[in-house]
PDB file of C-alpha atoms and ligand atoms in Angstrom:
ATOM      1  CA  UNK A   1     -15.508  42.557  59.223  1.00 91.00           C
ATOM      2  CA  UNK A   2     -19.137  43.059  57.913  1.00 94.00           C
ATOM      3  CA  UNK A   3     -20.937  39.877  56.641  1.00 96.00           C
ATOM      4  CA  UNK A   4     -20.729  39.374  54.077  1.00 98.00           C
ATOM      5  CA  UNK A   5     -17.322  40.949  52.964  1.00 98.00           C
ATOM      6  CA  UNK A   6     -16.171  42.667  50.364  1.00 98.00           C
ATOM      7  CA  UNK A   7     -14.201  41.092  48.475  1.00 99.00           C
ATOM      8  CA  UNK A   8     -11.991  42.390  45.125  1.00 99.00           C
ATOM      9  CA  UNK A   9      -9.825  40.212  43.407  1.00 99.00           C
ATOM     10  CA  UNK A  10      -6.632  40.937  41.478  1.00 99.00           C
ATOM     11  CA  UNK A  11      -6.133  38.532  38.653  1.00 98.00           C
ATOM     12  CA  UNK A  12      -3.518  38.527  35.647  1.00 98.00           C
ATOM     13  CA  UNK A  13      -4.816  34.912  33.676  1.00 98.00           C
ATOM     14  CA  UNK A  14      -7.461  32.306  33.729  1.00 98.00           C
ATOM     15  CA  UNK A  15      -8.797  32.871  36.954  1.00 98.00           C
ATOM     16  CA  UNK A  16      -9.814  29.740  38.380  1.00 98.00           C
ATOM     17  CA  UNK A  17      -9.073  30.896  41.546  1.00 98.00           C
ATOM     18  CA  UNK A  18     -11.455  33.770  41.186  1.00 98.00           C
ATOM     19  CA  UNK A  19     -13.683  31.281  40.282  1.00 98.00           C
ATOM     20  CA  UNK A  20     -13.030  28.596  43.501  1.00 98.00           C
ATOM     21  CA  UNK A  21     -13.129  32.042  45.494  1.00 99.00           C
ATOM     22  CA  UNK A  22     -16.409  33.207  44.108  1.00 98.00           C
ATOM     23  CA  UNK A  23     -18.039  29.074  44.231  1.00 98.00           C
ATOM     24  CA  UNK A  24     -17.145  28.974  48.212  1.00 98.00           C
ATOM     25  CA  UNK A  25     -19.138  32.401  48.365  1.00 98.00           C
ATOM     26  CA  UNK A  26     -22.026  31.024  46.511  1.00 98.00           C
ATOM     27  CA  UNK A  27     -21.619  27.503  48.489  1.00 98.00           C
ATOM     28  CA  UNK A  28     -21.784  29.681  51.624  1.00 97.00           C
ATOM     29  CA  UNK A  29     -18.429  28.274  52.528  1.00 98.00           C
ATOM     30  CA  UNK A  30     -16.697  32.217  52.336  1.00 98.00           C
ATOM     31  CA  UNK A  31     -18.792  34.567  54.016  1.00 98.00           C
ATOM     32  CA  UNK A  32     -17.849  37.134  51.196  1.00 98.00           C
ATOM     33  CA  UNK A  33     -18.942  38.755  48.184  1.00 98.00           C
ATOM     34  CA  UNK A  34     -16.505  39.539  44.877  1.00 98.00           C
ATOM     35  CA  UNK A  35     -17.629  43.375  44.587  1.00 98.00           C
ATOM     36  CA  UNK A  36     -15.000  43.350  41.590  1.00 98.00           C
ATOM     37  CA  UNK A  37     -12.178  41.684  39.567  1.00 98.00           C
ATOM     38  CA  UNK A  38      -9.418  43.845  38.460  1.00 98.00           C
ATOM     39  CA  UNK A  39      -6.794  42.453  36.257  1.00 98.00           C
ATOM     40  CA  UNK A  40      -3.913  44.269  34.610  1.00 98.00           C
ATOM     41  CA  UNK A  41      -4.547  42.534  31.451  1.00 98.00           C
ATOM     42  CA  UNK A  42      -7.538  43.278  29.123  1.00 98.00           C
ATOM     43  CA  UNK A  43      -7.081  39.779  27.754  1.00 98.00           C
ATOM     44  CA  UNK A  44      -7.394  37.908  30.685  1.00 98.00           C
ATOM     45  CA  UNK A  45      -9.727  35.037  30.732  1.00 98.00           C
ATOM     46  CA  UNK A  46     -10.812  35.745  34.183  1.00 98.00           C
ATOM     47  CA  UNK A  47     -12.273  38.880  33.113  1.00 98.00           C
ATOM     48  CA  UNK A  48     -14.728  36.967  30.610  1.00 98.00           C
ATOM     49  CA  UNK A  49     -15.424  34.660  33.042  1.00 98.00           C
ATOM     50  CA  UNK A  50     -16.252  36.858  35.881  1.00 98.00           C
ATOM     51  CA  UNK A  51     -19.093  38.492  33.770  1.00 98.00           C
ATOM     52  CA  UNK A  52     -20.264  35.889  32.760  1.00 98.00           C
ATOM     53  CA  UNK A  53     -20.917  35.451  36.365  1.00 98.00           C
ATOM     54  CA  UNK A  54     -22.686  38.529  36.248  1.00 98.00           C
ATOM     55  CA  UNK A  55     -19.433  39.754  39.015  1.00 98.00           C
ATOM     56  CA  UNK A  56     -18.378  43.583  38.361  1.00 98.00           C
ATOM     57  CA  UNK A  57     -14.573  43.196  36.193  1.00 98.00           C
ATOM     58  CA  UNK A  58     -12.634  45.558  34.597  1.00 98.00           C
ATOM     59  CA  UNK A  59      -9.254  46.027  32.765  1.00 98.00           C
ATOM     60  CA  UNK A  60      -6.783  48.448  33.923  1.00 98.00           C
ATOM     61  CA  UNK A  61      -3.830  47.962  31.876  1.00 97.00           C
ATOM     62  CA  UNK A  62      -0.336  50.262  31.420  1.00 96.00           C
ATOM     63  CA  UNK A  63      -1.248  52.936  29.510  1.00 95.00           C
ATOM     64  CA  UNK A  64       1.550  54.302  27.043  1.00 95.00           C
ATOM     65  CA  UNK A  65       4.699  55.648  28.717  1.00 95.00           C
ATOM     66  CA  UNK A  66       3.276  54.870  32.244  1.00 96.00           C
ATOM     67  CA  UNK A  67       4.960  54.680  35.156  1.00 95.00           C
ATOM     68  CA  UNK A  68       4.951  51.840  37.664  1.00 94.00           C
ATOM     69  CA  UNK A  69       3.735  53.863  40.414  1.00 96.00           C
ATOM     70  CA  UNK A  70       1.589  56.185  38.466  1.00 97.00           C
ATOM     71  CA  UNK A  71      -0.095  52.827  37.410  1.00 98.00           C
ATOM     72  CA  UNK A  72       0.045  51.567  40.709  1.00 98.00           C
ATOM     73  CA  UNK A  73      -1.803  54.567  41.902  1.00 98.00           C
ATOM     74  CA  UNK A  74      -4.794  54.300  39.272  1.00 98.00           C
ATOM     75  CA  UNK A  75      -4.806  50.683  40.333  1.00 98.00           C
ATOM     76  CA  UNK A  76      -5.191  51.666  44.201  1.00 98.00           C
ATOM     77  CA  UNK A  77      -7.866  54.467  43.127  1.00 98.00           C
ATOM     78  CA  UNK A  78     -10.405  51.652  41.419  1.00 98.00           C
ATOM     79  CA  UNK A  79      -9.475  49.253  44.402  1.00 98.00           C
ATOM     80  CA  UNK A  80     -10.687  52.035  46.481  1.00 98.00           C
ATOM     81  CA  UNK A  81     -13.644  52.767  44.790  1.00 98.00           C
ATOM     82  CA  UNK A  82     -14.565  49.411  45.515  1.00 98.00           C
ATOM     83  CA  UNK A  83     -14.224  49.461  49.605  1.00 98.00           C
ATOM     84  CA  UNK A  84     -12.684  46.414  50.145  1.00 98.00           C
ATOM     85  CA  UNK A  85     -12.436  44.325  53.534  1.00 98.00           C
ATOM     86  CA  UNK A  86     -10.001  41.885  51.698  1.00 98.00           C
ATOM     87  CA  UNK A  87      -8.258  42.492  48.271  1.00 99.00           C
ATOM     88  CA  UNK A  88      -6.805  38.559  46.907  1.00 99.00           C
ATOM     89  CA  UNK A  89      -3.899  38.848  44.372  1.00 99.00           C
ATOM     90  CA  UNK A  90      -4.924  35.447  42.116  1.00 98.00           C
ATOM     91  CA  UNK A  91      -2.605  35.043  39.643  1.00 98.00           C
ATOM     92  CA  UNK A  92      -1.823  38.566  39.050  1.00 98.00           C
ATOM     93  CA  UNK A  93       1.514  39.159  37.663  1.00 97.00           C
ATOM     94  CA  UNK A  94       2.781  42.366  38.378  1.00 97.00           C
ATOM     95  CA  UNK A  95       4.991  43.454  41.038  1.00 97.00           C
ATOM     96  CA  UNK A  96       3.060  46.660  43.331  1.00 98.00           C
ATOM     97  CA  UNK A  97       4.914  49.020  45.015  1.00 97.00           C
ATOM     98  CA  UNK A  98       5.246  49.586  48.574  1.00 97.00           C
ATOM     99  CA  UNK A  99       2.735  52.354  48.280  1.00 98.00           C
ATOM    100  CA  UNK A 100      -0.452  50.198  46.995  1.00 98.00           C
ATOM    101  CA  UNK A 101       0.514  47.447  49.448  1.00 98.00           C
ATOM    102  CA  UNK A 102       1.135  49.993  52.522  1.00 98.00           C
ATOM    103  CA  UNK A 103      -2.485  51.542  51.779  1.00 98.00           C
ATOM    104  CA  UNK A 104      -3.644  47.845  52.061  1.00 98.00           C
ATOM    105  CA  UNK A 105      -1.901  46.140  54.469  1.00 96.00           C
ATOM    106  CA  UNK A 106      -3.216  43.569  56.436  1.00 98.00           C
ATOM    107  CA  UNK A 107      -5.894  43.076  53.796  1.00 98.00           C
ATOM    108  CA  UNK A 108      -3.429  41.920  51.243  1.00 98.00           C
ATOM    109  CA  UNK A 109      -3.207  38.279  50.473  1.00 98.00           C
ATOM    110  CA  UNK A 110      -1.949  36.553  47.501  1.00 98.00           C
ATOM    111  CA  UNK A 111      -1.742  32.771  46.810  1.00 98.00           C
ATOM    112  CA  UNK A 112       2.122  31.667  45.537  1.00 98.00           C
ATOM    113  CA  UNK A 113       2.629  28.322  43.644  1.00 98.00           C
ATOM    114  CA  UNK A 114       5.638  26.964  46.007  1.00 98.00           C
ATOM    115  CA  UNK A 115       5.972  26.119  49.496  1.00 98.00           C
ATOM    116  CA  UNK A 116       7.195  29.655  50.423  1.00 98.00           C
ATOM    117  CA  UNK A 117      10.162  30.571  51.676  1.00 98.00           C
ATOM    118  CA  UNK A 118      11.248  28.068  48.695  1.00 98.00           C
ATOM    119  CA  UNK A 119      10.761  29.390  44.784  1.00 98.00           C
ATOM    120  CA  UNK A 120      10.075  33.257  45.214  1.00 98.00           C
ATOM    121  CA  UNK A 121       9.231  35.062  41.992  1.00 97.00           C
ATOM    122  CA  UNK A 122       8.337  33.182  38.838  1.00 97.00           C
ATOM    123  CA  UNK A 123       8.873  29.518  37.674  1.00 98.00           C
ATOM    124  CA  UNK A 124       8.321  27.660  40.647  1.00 98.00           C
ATOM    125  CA  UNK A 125       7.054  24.423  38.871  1.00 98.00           C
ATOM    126  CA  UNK A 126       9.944  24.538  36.698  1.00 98.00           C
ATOM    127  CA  UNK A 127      12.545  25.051  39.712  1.00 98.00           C
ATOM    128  CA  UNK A 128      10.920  22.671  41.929  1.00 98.00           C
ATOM    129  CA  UNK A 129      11.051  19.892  39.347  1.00 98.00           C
ATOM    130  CA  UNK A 130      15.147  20.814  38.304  1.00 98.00           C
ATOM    131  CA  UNK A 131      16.009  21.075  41.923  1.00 98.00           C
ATOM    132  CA  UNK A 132      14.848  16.925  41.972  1.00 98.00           C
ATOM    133  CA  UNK A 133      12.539  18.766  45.725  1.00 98.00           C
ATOM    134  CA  UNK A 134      10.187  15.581  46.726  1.00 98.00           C
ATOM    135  CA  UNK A 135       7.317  18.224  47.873  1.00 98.00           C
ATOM    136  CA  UNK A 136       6.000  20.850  45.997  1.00 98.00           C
ATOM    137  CA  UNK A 137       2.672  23.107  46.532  1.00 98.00           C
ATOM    138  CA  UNK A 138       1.168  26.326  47.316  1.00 99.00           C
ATOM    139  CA  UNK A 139       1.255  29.390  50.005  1.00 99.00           C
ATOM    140  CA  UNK A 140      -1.261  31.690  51.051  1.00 99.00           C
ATOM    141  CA  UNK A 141       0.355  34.561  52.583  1.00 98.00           C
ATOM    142  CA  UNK A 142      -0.038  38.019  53.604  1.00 98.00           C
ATOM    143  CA  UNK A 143       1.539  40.770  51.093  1.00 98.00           C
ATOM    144  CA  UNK A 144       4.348  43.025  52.097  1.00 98.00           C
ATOM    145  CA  UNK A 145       6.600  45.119  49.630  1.00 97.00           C
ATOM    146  CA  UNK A 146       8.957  42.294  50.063  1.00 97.00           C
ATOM    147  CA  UNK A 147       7.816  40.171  47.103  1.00 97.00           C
ATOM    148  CA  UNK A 148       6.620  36.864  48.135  1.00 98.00           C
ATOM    149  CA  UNK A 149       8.616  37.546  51.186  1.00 98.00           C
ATOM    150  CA  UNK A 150       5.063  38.458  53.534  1.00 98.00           C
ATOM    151  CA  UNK A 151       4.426  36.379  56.248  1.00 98.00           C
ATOM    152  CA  UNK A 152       2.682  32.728  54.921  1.00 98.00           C
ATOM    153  CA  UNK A 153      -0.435  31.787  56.748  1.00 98.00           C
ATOM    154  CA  UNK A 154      -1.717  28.301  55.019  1.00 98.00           C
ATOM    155  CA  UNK A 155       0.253  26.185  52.741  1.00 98.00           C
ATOM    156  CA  UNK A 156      -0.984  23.212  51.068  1.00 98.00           C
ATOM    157  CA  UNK A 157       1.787  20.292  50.297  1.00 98.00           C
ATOM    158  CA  UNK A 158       1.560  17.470  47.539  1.00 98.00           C
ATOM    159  CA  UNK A 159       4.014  14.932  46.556  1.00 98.00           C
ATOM    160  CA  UNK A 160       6.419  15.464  43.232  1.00 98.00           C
ATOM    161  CA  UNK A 161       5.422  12.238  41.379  1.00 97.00           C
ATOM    162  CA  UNK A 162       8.154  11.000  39.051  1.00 95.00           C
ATOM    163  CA  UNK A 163       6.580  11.415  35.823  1.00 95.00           C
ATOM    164  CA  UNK A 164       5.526  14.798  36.959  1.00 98.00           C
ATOM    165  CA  UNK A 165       6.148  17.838  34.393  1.00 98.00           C
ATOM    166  CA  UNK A 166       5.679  21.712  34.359  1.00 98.00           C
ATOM    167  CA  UNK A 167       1.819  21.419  33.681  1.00 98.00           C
ATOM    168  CA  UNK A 168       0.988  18.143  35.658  1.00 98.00           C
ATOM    169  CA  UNK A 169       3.004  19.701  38.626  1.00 98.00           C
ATOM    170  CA  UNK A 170       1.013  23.043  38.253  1.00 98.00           C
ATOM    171  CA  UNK A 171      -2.450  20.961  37.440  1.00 98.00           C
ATOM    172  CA  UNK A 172      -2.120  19.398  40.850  1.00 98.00           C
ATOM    173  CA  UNK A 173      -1.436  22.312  42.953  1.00 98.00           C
ATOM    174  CA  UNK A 174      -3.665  24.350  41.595  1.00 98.00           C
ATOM    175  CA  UNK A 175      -6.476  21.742  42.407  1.00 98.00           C
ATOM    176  CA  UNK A 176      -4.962  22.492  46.289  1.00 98.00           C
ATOM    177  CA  UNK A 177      -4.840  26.779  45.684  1.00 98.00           C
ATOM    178  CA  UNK A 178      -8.532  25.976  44.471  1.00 98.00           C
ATOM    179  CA  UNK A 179      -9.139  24.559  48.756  1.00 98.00           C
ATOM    180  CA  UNK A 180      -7.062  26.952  50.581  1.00 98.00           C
ATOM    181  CA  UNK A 181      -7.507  30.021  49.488  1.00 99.00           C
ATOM    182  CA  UNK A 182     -11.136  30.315  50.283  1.00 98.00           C
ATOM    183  CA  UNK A 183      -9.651  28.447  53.184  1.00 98.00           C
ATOM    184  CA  UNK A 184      -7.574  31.559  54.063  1.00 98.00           C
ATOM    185  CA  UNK A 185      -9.892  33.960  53.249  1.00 98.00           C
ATOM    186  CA  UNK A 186     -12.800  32.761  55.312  1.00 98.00           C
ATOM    187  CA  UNK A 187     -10.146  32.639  58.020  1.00 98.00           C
ATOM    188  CA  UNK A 188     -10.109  36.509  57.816  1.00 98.00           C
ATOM    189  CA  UNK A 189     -13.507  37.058  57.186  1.00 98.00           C
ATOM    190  CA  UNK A 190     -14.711  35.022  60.406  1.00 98.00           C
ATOM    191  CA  UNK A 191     -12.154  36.901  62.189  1.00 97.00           C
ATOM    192  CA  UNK A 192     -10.333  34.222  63.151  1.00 98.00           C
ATOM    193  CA  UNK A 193      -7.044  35.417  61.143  1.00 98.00           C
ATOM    194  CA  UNK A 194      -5.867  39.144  61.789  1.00 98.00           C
ATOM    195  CA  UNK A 195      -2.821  40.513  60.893  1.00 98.00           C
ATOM    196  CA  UNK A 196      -1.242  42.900  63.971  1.00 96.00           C
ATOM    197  CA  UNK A 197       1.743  44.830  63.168  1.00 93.00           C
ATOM    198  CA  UNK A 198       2.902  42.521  60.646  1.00 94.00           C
ATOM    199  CA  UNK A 199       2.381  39.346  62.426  1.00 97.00           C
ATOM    200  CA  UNK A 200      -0.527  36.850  61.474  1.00 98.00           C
ATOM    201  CA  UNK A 201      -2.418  36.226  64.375  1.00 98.00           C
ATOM    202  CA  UNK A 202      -4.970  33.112  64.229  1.00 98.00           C
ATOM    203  CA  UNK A 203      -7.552  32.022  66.980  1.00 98.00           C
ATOM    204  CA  UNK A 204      -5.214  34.833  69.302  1.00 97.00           C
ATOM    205  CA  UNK A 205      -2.144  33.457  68.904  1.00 97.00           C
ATOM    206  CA  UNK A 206       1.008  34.795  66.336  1.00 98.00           C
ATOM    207  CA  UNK A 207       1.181  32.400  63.730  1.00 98.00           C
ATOM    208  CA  UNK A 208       4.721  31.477  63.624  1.00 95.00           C
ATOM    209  CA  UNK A 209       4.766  28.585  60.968  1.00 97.00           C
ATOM    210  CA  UNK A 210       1.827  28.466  58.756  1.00 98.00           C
ATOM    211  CA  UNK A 211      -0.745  25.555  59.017  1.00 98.00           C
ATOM    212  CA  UNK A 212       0.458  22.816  56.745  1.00 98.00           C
ATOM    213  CA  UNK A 213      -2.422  20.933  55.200  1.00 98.00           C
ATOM    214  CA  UNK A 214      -0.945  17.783  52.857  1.00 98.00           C
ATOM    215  CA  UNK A 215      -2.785  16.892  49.903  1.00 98.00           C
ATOM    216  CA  UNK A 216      -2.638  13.174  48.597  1.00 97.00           C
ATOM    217  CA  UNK A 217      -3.224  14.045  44.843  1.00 92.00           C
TER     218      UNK A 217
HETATM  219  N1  NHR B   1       3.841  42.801  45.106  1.00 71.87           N
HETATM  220  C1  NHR B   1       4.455  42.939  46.275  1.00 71.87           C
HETATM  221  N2  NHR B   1       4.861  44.159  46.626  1.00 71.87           N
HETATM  222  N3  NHR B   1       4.692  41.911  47.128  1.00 71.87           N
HETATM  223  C2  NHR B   1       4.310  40.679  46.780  1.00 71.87           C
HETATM  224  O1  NHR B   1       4.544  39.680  47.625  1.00 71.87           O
HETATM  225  C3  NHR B   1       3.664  40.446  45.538  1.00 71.87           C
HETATM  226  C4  NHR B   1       3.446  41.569  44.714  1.00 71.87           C
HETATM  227  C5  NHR B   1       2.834  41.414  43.459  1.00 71.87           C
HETATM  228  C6  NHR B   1       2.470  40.158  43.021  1.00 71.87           C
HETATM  229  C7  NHR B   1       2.402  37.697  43.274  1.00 71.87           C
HETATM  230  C8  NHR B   1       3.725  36.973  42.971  1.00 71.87           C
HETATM  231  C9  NHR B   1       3.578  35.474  42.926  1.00 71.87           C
HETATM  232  O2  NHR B   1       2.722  34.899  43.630  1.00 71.87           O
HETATM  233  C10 NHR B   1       2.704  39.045  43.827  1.00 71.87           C
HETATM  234  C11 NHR B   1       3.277  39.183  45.080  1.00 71.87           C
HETATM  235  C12 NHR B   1       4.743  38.727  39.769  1.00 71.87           C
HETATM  236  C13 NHR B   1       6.120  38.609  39.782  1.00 71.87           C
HETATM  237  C14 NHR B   1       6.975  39.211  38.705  1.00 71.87           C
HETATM  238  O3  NHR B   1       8.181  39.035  38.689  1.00 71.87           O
HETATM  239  C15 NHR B   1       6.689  37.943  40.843  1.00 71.87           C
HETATM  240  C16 NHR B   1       5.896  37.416  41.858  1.00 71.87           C
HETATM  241  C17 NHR B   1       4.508  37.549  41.821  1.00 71.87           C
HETATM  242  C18 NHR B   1       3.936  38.201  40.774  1.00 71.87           C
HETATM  243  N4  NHR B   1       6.378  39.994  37.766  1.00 71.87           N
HETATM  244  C19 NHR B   1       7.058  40.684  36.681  1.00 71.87           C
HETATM  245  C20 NHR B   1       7.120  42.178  36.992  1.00 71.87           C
HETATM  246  O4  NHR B   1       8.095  42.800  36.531  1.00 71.87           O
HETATM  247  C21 NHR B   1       6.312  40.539  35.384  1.00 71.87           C
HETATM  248  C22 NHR B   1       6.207  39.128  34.942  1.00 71.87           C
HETATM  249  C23 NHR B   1       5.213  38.933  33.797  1.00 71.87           C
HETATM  250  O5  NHR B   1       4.480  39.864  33.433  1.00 71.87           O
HETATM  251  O6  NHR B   1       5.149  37.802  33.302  1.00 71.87           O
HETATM  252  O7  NHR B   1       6.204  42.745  37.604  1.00 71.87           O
HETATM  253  O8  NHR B   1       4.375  34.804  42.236  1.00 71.87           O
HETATM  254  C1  GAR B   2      -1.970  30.205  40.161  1.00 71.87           C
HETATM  255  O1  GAR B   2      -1.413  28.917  40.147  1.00 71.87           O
HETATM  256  C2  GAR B   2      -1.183  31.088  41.091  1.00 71.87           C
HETATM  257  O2  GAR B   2      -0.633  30.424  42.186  1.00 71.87           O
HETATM  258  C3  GAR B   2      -0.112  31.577  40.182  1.00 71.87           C
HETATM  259  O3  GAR B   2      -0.705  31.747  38.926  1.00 71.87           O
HETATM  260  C4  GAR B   2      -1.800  30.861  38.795  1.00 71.87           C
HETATM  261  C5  GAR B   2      -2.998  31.654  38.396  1.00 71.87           C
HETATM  262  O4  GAR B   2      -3.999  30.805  37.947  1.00 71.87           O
HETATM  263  N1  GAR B   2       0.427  32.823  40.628  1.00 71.87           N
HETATM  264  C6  GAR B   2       1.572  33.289  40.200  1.00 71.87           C
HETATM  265  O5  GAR B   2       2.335  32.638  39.518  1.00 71.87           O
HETATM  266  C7  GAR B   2       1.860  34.697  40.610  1.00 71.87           C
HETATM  267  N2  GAR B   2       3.113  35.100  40.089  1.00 71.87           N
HETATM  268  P1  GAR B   2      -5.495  31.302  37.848  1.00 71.87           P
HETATM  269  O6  GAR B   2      -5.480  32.594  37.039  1.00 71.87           O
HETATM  270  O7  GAR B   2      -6.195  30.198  37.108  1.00 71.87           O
HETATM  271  O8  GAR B   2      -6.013  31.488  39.236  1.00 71.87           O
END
């Protein structure tokens, strides 16, 4: 991968970890550079935030009476555009279909609130906290079309507290996303992490469980 490397990052919300991902780049902690933030949603506070960072962001949302896939495909076209070595779904809420993550796989990572293969889809705080689970936290993992289903790489672990609720639960893991997804990426960017016919490989070997990292927050 060329140093540094180019980096575009898909984001739906507030886009802190667009931010943690573009402060490990500016630490020198991420050999990378965010060439451009895409989000679905013109009202996305990562967007404003992004320029104000002087990064390269733009809005591509459904237009009226558009398809999935024929947004999919405009989505893929600006990605393109952009020549990515990594593209880092963070916090973006739309499901892609197989063809925008077969046109990028291996370079597709996303960071999941849960500890993955627990709480797929949406609501993990929520489900996490009604199942009574002890553990809770966050996985980075490599995108297939199987949603959330990719193989998991890194996953950061932190205790349920008892007074924990929805947003205390999602305050604290998203101080661990914040650590290691720049984690994960710099993994890849190093060259440490490849992905070989749809099995992580990291320092050679196939990554069978991902590397647990606990968190005492
Ligand atoms: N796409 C594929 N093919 N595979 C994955 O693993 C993906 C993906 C797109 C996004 C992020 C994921 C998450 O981390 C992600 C992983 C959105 C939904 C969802 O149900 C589920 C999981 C994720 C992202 N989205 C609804 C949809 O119909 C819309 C929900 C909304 O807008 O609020 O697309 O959790
Ligand atoms: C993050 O916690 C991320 O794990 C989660 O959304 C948040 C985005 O926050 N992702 C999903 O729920 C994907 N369905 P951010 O915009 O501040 O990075």
């Amino acid at each position: 991968m060329p140093s540094p490397a180019r980096l575009v990052v898909m984001i739906s919300g507030a886009g802190s970890n667009l931010l943690a991902l573009d402060d490990a780049c500016r630490r020198g902690d991420l050999d990378g550079q965010i060439v451009g933030v895409l989000s679905d949603r013109p009202a996305a506070l990562g967007l404003e935030r992004a320029r104000t960072r002087g990064l390269h962001a733009e809005a591509l949302p459904i237009a009226a009476g558009e398809s999935r896939s024929d947004h999919d495909a405009r989505l893929l076209a600006a990605v393109s555009k952009l020549q990515p070595d990594l593209v880092l779904l963070a916090g973006y809420m739309r499901i892609l279909d197989a063809a925008f993550v077969h046109a990028l796989q291996g370079r597709l990572l996303n960071i999941h609130p849960s500890l993955l293969p627990r709480y797929k889809g949406l609501h993990t705080h929520r489900r996490a906290l009604e199942a009574g689970d002890a553990l809770h936290g966050a996985t980075v993992h490599f995108v297939t079309p199987d949603l959330d289903g990719g193989p998991p790489v890194l996953q950061a672990r932190i205790k349920i507290n008892p007074g924990d609720d929805e947003s205390t639960l999602a305050a604290r893991v998203q101080r661990c996303e914040h650590v290691i997804y720049p984690t994960a990426v710099q993994w890849c960017t190093s060259g440490r992490l490849r992905y070989q016919e749809g099995t992580p490989m990291l320092d050679g070997h196939p990554l069978e469980t991902p590397v647990l990292q606990d968190f005492d927050l």
